[in-house]
Short mmCIF file of C-alpha atoms in Angstrom, two decimals:
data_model
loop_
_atom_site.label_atom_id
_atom_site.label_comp_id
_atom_site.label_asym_id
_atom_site.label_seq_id
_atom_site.Cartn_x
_atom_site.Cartn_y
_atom_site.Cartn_z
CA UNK A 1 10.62 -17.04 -10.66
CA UNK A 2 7.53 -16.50 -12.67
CA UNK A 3 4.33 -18.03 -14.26
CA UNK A 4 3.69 -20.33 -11.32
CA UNK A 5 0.52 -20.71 -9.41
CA UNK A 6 -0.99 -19.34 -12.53
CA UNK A 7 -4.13 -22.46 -12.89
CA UNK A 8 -4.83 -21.61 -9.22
CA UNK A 9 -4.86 -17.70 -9.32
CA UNK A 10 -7.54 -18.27 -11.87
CA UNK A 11 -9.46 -20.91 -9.48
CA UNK A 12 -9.07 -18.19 -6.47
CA UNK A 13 -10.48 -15.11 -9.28
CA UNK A 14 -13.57 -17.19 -9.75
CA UNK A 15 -13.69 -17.56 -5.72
CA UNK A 16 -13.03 -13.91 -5.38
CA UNK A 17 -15.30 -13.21 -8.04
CA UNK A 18 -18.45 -15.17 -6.04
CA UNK A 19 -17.66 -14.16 -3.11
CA UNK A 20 -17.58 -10.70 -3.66
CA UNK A 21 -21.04 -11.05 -5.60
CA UNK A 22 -22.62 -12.62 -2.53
CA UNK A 23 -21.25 -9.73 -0.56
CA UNK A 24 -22.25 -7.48 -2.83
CA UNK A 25 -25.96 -8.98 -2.86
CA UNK A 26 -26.27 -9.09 0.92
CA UNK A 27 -25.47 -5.07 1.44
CA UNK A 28 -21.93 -6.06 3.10
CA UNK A 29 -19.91 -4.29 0.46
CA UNK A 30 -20.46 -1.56 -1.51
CA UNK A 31 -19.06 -2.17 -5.04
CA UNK A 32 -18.20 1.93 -5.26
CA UNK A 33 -16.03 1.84 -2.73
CA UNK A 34 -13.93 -1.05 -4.02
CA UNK A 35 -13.74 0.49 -6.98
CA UNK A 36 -12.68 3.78 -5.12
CA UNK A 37 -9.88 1.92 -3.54
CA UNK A 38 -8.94 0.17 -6.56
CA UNK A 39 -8.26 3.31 -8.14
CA UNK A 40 -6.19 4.80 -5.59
CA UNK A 41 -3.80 1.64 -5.30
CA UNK A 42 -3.74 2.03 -9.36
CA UNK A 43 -2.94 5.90 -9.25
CA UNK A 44 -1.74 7.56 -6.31
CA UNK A 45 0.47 4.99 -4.57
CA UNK A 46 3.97 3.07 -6.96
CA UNK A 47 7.11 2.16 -5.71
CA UNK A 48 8.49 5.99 -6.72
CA UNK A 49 7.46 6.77 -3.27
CA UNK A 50 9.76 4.15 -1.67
CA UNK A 51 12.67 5.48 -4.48
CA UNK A 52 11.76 9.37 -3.04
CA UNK A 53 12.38 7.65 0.72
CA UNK A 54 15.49 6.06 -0.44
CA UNK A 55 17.36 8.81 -2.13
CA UNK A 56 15.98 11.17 0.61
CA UNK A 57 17.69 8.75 2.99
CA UNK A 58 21.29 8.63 0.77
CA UNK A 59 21.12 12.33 0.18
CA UNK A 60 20.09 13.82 3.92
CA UNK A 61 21.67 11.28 7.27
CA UNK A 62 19.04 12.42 9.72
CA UNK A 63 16.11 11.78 7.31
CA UNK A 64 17.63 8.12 6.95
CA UNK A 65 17.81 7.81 11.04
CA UNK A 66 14.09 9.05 11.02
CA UNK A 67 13.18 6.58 8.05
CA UNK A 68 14.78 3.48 9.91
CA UNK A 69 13.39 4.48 13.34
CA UNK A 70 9.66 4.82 12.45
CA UNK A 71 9.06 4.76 8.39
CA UNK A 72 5.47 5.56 8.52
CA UNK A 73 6.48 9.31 10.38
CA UNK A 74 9.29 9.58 7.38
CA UNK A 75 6.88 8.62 4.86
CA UNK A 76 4.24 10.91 5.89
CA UNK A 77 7.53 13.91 5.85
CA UNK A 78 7.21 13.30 1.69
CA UNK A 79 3.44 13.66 1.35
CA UNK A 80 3.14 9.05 1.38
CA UNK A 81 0.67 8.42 3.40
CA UNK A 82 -0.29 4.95 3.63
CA UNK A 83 -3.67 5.50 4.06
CA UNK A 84 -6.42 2.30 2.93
CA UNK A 85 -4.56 0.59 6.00
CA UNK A 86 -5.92 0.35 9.89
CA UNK A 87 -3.63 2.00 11.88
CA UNK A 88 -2.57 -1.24 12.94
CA UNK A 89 -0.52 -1.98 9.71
CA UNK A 90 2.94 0.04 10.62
CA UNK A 91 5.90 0.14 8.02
CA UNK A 92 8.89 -1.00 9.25
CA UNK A 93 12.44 0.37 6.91
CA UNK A 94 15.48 -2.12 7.01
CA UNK A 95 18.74 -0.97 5.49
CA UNK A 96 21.18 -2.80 3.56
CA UNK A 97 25.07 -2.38 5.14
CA UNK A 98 28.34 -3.77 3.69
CA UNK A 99 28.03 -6.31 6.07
CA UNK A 100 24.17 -7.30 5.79
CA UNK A 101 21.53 -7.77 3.56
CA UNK A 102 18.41 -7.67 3.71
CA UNK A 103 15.01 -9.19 1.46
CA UNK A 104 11.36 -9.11 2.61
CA UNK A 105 8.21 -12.24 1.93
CA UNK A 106 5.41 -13.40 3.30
CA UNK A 107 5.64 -16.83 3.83
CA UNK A 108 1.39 -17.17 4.88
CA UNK A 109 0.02 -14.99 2.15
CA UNK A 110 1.34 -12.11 0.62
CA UNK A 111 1.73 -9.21 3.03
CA UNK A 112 3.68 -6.18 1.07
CA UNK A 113 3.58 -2.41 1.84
CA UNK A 114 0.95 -1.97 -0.82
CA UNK A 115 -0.73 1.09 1.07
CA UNK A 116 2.90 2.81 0.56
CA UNK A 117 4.40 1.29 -3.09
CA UNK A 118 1.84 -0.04 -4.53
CA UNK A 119 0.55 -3.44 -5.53
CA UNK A 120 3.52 -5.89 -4.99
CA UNK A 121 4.50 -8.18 -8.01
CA UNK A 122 3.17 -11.47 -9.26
CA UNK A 123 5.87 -13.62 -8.11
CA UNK A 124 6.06 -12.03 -5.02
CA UNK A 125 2.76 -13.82 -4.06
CA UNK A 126 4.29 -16.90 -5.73
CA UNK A 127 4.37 -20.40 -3.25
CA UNK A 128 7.93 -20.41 -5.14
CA UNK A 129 9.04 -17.55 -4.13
CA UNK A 130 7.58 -17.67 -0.65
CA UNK A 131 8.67 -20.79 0.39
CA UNK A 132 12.11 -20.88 -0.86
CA UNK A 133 13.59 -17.32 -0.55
CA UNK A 134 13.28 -18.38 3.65
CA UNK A 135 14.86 -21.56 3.12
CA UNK A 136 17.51 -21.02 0.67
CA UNK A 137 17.91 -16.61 0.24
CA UNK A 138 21.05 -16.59 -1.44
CA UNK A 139 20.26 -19.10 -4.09
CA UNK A 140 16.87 -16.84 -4.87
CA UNK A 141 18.75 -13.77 -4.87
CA UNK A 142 21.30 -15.07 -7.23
CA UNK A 143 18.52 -16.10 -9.42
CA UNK A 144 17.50 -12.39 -9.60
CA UNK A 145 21.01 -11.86 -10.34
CA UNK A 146 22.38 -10.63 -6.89
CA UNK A 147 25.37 -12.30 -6.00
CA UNK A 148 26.70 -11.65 -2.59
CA UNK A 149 29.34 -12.51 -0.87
CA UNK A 150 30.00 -15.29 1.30
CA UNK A 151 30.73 -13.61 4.52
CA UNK A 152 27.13 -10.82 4.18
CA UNK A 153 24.55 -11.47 6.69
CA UNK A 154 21.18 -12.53 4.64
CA UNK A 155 18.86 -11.36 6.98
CA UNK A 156 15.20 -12.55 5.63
CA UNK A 157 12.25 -10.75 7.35
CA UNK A 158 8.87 -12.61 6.94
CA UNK A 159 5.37 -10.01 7.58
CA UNK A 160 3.20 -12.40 9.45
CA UNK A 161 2.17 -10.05 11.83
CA UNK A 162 1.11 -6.03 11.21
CA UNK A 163 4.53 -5.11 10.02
CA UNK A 164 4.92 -4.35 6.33
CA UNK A 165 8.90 -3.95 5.85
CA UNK A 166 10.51 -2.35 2.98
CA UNK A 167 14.25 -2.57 2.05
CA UNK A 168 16.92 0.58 1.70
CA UNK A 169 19.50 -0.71 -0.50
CA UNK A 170 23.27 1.00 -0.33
CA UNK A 171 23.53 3.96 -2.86
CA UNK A 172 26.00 2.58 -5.65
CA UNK A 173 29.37 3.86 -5.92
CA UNK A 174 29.32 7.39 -7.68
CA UNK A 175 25.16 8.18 -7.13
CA UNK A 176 27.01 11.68 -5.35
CA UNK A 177 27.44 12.73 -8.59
CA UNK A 178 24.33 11.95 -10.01
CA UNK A 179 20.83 13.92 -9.80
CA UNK A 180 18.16 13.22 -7.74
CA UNK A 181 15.86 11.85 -10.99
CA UNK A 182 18.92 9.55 -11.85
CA UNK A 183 19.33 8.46 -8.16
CA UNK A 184 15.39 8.03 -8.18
CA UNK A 185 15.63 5.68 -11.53
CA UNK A 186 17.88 3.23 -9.56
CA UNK A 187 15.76 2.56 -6.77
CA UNK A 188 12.74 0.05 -8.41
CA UNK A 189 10.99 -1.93 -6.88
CA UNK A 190 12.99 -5.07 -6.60
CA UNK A 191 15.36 -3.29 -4.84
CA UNK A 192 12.53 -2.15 -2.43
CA UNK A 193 11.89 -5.60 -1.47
CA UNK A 194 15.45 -6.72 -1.68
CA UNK A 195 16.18 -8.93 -4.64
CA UNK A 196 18.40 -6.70 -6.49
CA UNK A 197 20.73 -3.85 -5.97
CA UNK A 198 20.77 -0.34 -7.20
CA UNK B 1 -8.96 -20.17 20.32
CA UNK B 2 -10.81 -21.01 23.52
CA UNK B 3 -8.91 -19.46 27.20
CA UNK B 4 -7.80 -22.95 28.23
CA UNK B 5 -5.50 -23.72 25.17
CA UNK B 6 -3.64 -20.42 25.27
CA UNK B 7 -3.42 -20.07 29.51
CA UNK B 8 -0.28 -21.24 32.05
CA UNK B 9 3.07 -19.49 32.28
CA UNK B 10 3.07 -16.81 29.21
CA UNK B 11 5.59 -14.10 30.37
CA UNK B 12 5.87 -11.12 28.91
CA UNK B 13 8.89 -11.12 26.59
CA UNK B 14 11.47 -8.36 25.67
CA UNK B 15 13.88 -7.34 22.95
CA UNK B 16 17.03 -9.27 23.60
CA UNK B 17 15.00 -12.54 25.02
CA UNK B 18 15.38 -15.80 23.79
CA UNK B 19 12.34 -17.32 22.77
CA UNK B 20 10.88 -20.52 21.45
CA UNK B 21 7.92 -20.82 19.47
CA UNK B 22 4.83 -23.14 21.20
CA UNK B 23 4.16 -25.76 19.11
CA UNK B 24 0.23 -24.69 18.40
CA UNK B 25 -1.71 -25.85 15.93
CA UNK B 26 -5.59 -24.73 16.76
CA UNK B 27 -8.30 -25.08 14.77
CA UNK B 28 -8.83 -22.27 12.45
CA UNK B 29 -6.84 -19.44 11.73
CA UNK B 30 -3.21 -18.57 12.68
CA UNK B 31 -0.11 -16.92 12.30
CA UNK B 32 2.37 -18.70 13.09
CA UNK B 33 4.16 -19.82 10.07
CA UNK B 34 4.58 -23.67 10.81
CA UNK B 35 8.83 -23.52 9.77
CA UNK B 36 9.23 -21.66 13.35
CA UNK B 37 7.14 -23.77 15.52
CA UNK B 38 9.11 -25.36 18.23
CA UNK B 39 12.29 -23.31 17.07
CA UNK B 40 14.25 -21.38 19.28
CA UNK B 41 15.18 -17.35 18.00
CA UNK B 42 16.20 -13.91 19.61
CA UNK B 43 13.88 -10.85 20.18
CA UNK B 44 15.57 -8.18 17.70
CA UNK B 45 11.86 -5.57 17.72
CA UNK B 46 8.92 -4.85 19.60
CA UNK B 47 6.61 -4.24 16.19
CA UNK B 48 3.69 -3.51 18.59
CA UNK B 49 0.07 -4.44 19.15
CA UNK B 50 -2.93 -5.45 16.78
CA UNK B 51 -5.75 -7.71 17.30
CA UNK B 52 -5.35 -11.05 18.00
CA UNK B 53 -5.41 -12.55 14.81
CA UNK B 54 -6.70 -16.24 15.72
CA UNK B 55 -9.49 -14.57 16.99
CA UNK B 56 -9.64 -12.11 14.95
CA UNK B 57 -10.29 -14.06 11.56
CA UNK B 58 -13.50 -15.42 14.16
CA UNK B 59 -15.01 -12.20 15.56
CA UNK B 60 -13.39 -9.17 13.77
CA UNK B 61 -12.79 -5.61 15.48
CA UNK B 62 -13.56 -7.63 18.72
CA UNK B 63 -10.98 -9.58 18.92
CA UNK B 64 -8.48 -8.55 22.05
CA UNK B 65 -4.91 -6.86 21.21
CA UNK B 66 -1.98 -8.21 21.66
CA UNK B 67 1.92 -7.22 21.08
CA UNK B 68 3.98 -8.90 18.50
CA UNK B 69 7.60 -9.17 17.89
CA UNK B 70 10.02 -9.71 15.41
CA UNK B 71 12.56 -13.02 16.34
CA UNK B 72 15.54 -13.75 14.56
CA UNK B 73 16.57 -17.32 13.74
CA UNK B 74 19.43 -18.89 12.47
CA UNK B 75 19.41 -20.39 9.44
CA UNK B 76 20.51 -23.91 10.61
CA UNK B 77 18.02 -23.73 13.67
CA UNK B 78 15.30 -23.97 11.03
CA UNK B 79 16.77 -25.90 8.00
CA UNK B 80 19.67 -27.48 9.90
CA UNK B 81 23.64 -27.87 8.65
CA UNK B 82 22.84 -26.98 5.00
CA UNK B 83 21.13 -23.73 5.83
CA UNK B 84 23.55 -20.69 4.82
CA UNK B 85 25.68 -19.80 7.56
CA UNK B 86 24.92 -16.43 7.51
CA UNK B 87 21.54 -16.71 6.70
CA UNK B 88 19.04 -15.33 9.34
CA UNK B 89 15.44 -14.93 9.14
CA UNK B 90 12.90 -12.73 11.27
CA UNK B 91 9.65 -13.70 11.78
CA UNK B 92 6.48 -11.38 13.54
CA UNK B 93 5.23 -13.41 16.07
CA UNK B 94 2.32 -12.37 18.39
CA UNK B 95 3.16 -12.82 22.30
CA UNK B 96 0.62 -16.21 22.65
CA UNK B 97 2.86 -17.42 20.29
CA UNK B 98 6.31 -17.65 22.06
CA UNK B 99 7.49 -18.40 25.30
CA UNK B 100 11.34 -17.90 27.33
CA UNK B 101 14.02 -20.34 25.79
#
């Protein structure tokens, strides 16, 4: 599911690139303080904080019922703040059960929790990836190398609207016995947005 | 978006509602991703309220606020008989957007 909409990425940089001179020109942005914000997506914010939420959430029941019933709160809890975003930009947890499963996309751009985990990944922003995982989830998924079964609920949850979602996959049989930094090493960031398993 | 194109019967919805999505397509932006327009879903989440994006993406911070929810919808009410049976996607949907099924 990668390489495509490379030819156009480069046509929107040179957009992006204008635009943001313009901007730049006319006092409307101050180049320091994209810069600033550039460097805090690059240092301070990776998908380790959604693995910390996860394994918190296998290791500790009531931190998993606060994660699930307002994720932003049970972020905060482990120092993630999601800060960069308006207030208006809440994240939203959705847990994977025996009998569901569940993978996040935006279908109109490419809304992702990046104020939480970090800048999502190129095929996530993909019109490949976007169009079809809504239309056909299972045969994406299995293309990532998830296969479930027939009778799981695929339950696909497009961000169009202030919402950012991020997925809490099932520990694996036998994480009990493993530590916290092995738990922690299972949870990347495809499993985050629901296209693998731990 | 001017008043007249979004006004008549709008009720509120509520988690548990069955909803269709108005078949809108103003000039400008929007967020209404054209697969759910005129499809029918069930409230599952109130995600609550942000501005207005249609008018948003024309005035900015000035726009009004609005809530959104989260519908589900079967697979085969979007991509018909060769959608996944158990296939379901949720879609956030601000309030202009849907009305009662």
């Amino acid at each position: 599911m990668s390489g495509s909409g490379h030819h156009r990425n480069g046509e929107l940089q040179a957009r992006v690139n204008v635009l943001l001179a313009l901007a730049e020109e006319r006092g409307i942005v101050d180049r320091e303080e994209i810069d600033r914000r550039i460097e805090l997506l690059g240092s301070s914010v990776s998908p380790l904080n959604g693995a910390l939420m996860v394994v918190r959430a296998w290791n500790d029941d009531a931190y998993r019922e606060r994660l699930l019933d307002d994720a932003g709160a049970a972020a905060a809890e482990l120092g993630v703040s999601g800060g960069g975003y308006s207030s208006d930009i809440r994240l939203h947890a959705v847990a994977n059960t025996p009998e569901v499963h569940n993978v996040v996309v935006c279908t109109l751009c490419s809304c992702y929790p990046l104020a939480w985990l970090g800048p999502p990944p190129a095929w996530y922003k993909s019109e490949a990836y976007r169009s079809r995982v809504v239309r056909d989830p299972r045969g994406v998924l299995a293309e990532f190398g998830t296969t479930l079964p027939d009778a799981t609920e695929v339950r696909v949850w497009d961000a169009s609207a202030e919402a950012r979602y991020m997925v809490v996959p099932m520990a694996p049989a036998g994480a009990a016995d493993l530590s916290e930094d092995q738990q922690l090493d299972l949870v990347t960031r495809d499993c985050l947005i629901g296209v693998a398993v731990p | 978006m001017r008043e007249t194109e979004r006004s008549g019967a709008r009720p509120a919805v509520g988690v548990g509602d069955r909803v269709r999505v108005r078949v809108l397509n103003p000039p400008g932006h929007n967020r209404a991703p054209s697969y759910v327009r005129g499809r029918t879903g069930v409230v599952v989440r109130a995600v609550g309220d942000g501005r207005f994006p249609d008018e948003a993406a024309a005035v900015g911070a000035d726009a009004r606020r609005e809530e959104s929810w989260t519908v589900a919808f079967a697979g085969t009410e979007l991509w018909g008989p060769d959608a996944g049976p158990n296939d379901r996607v949720h879609v956030d949907l601000f309030e202009t957007y849907l009305e009662r099924a």
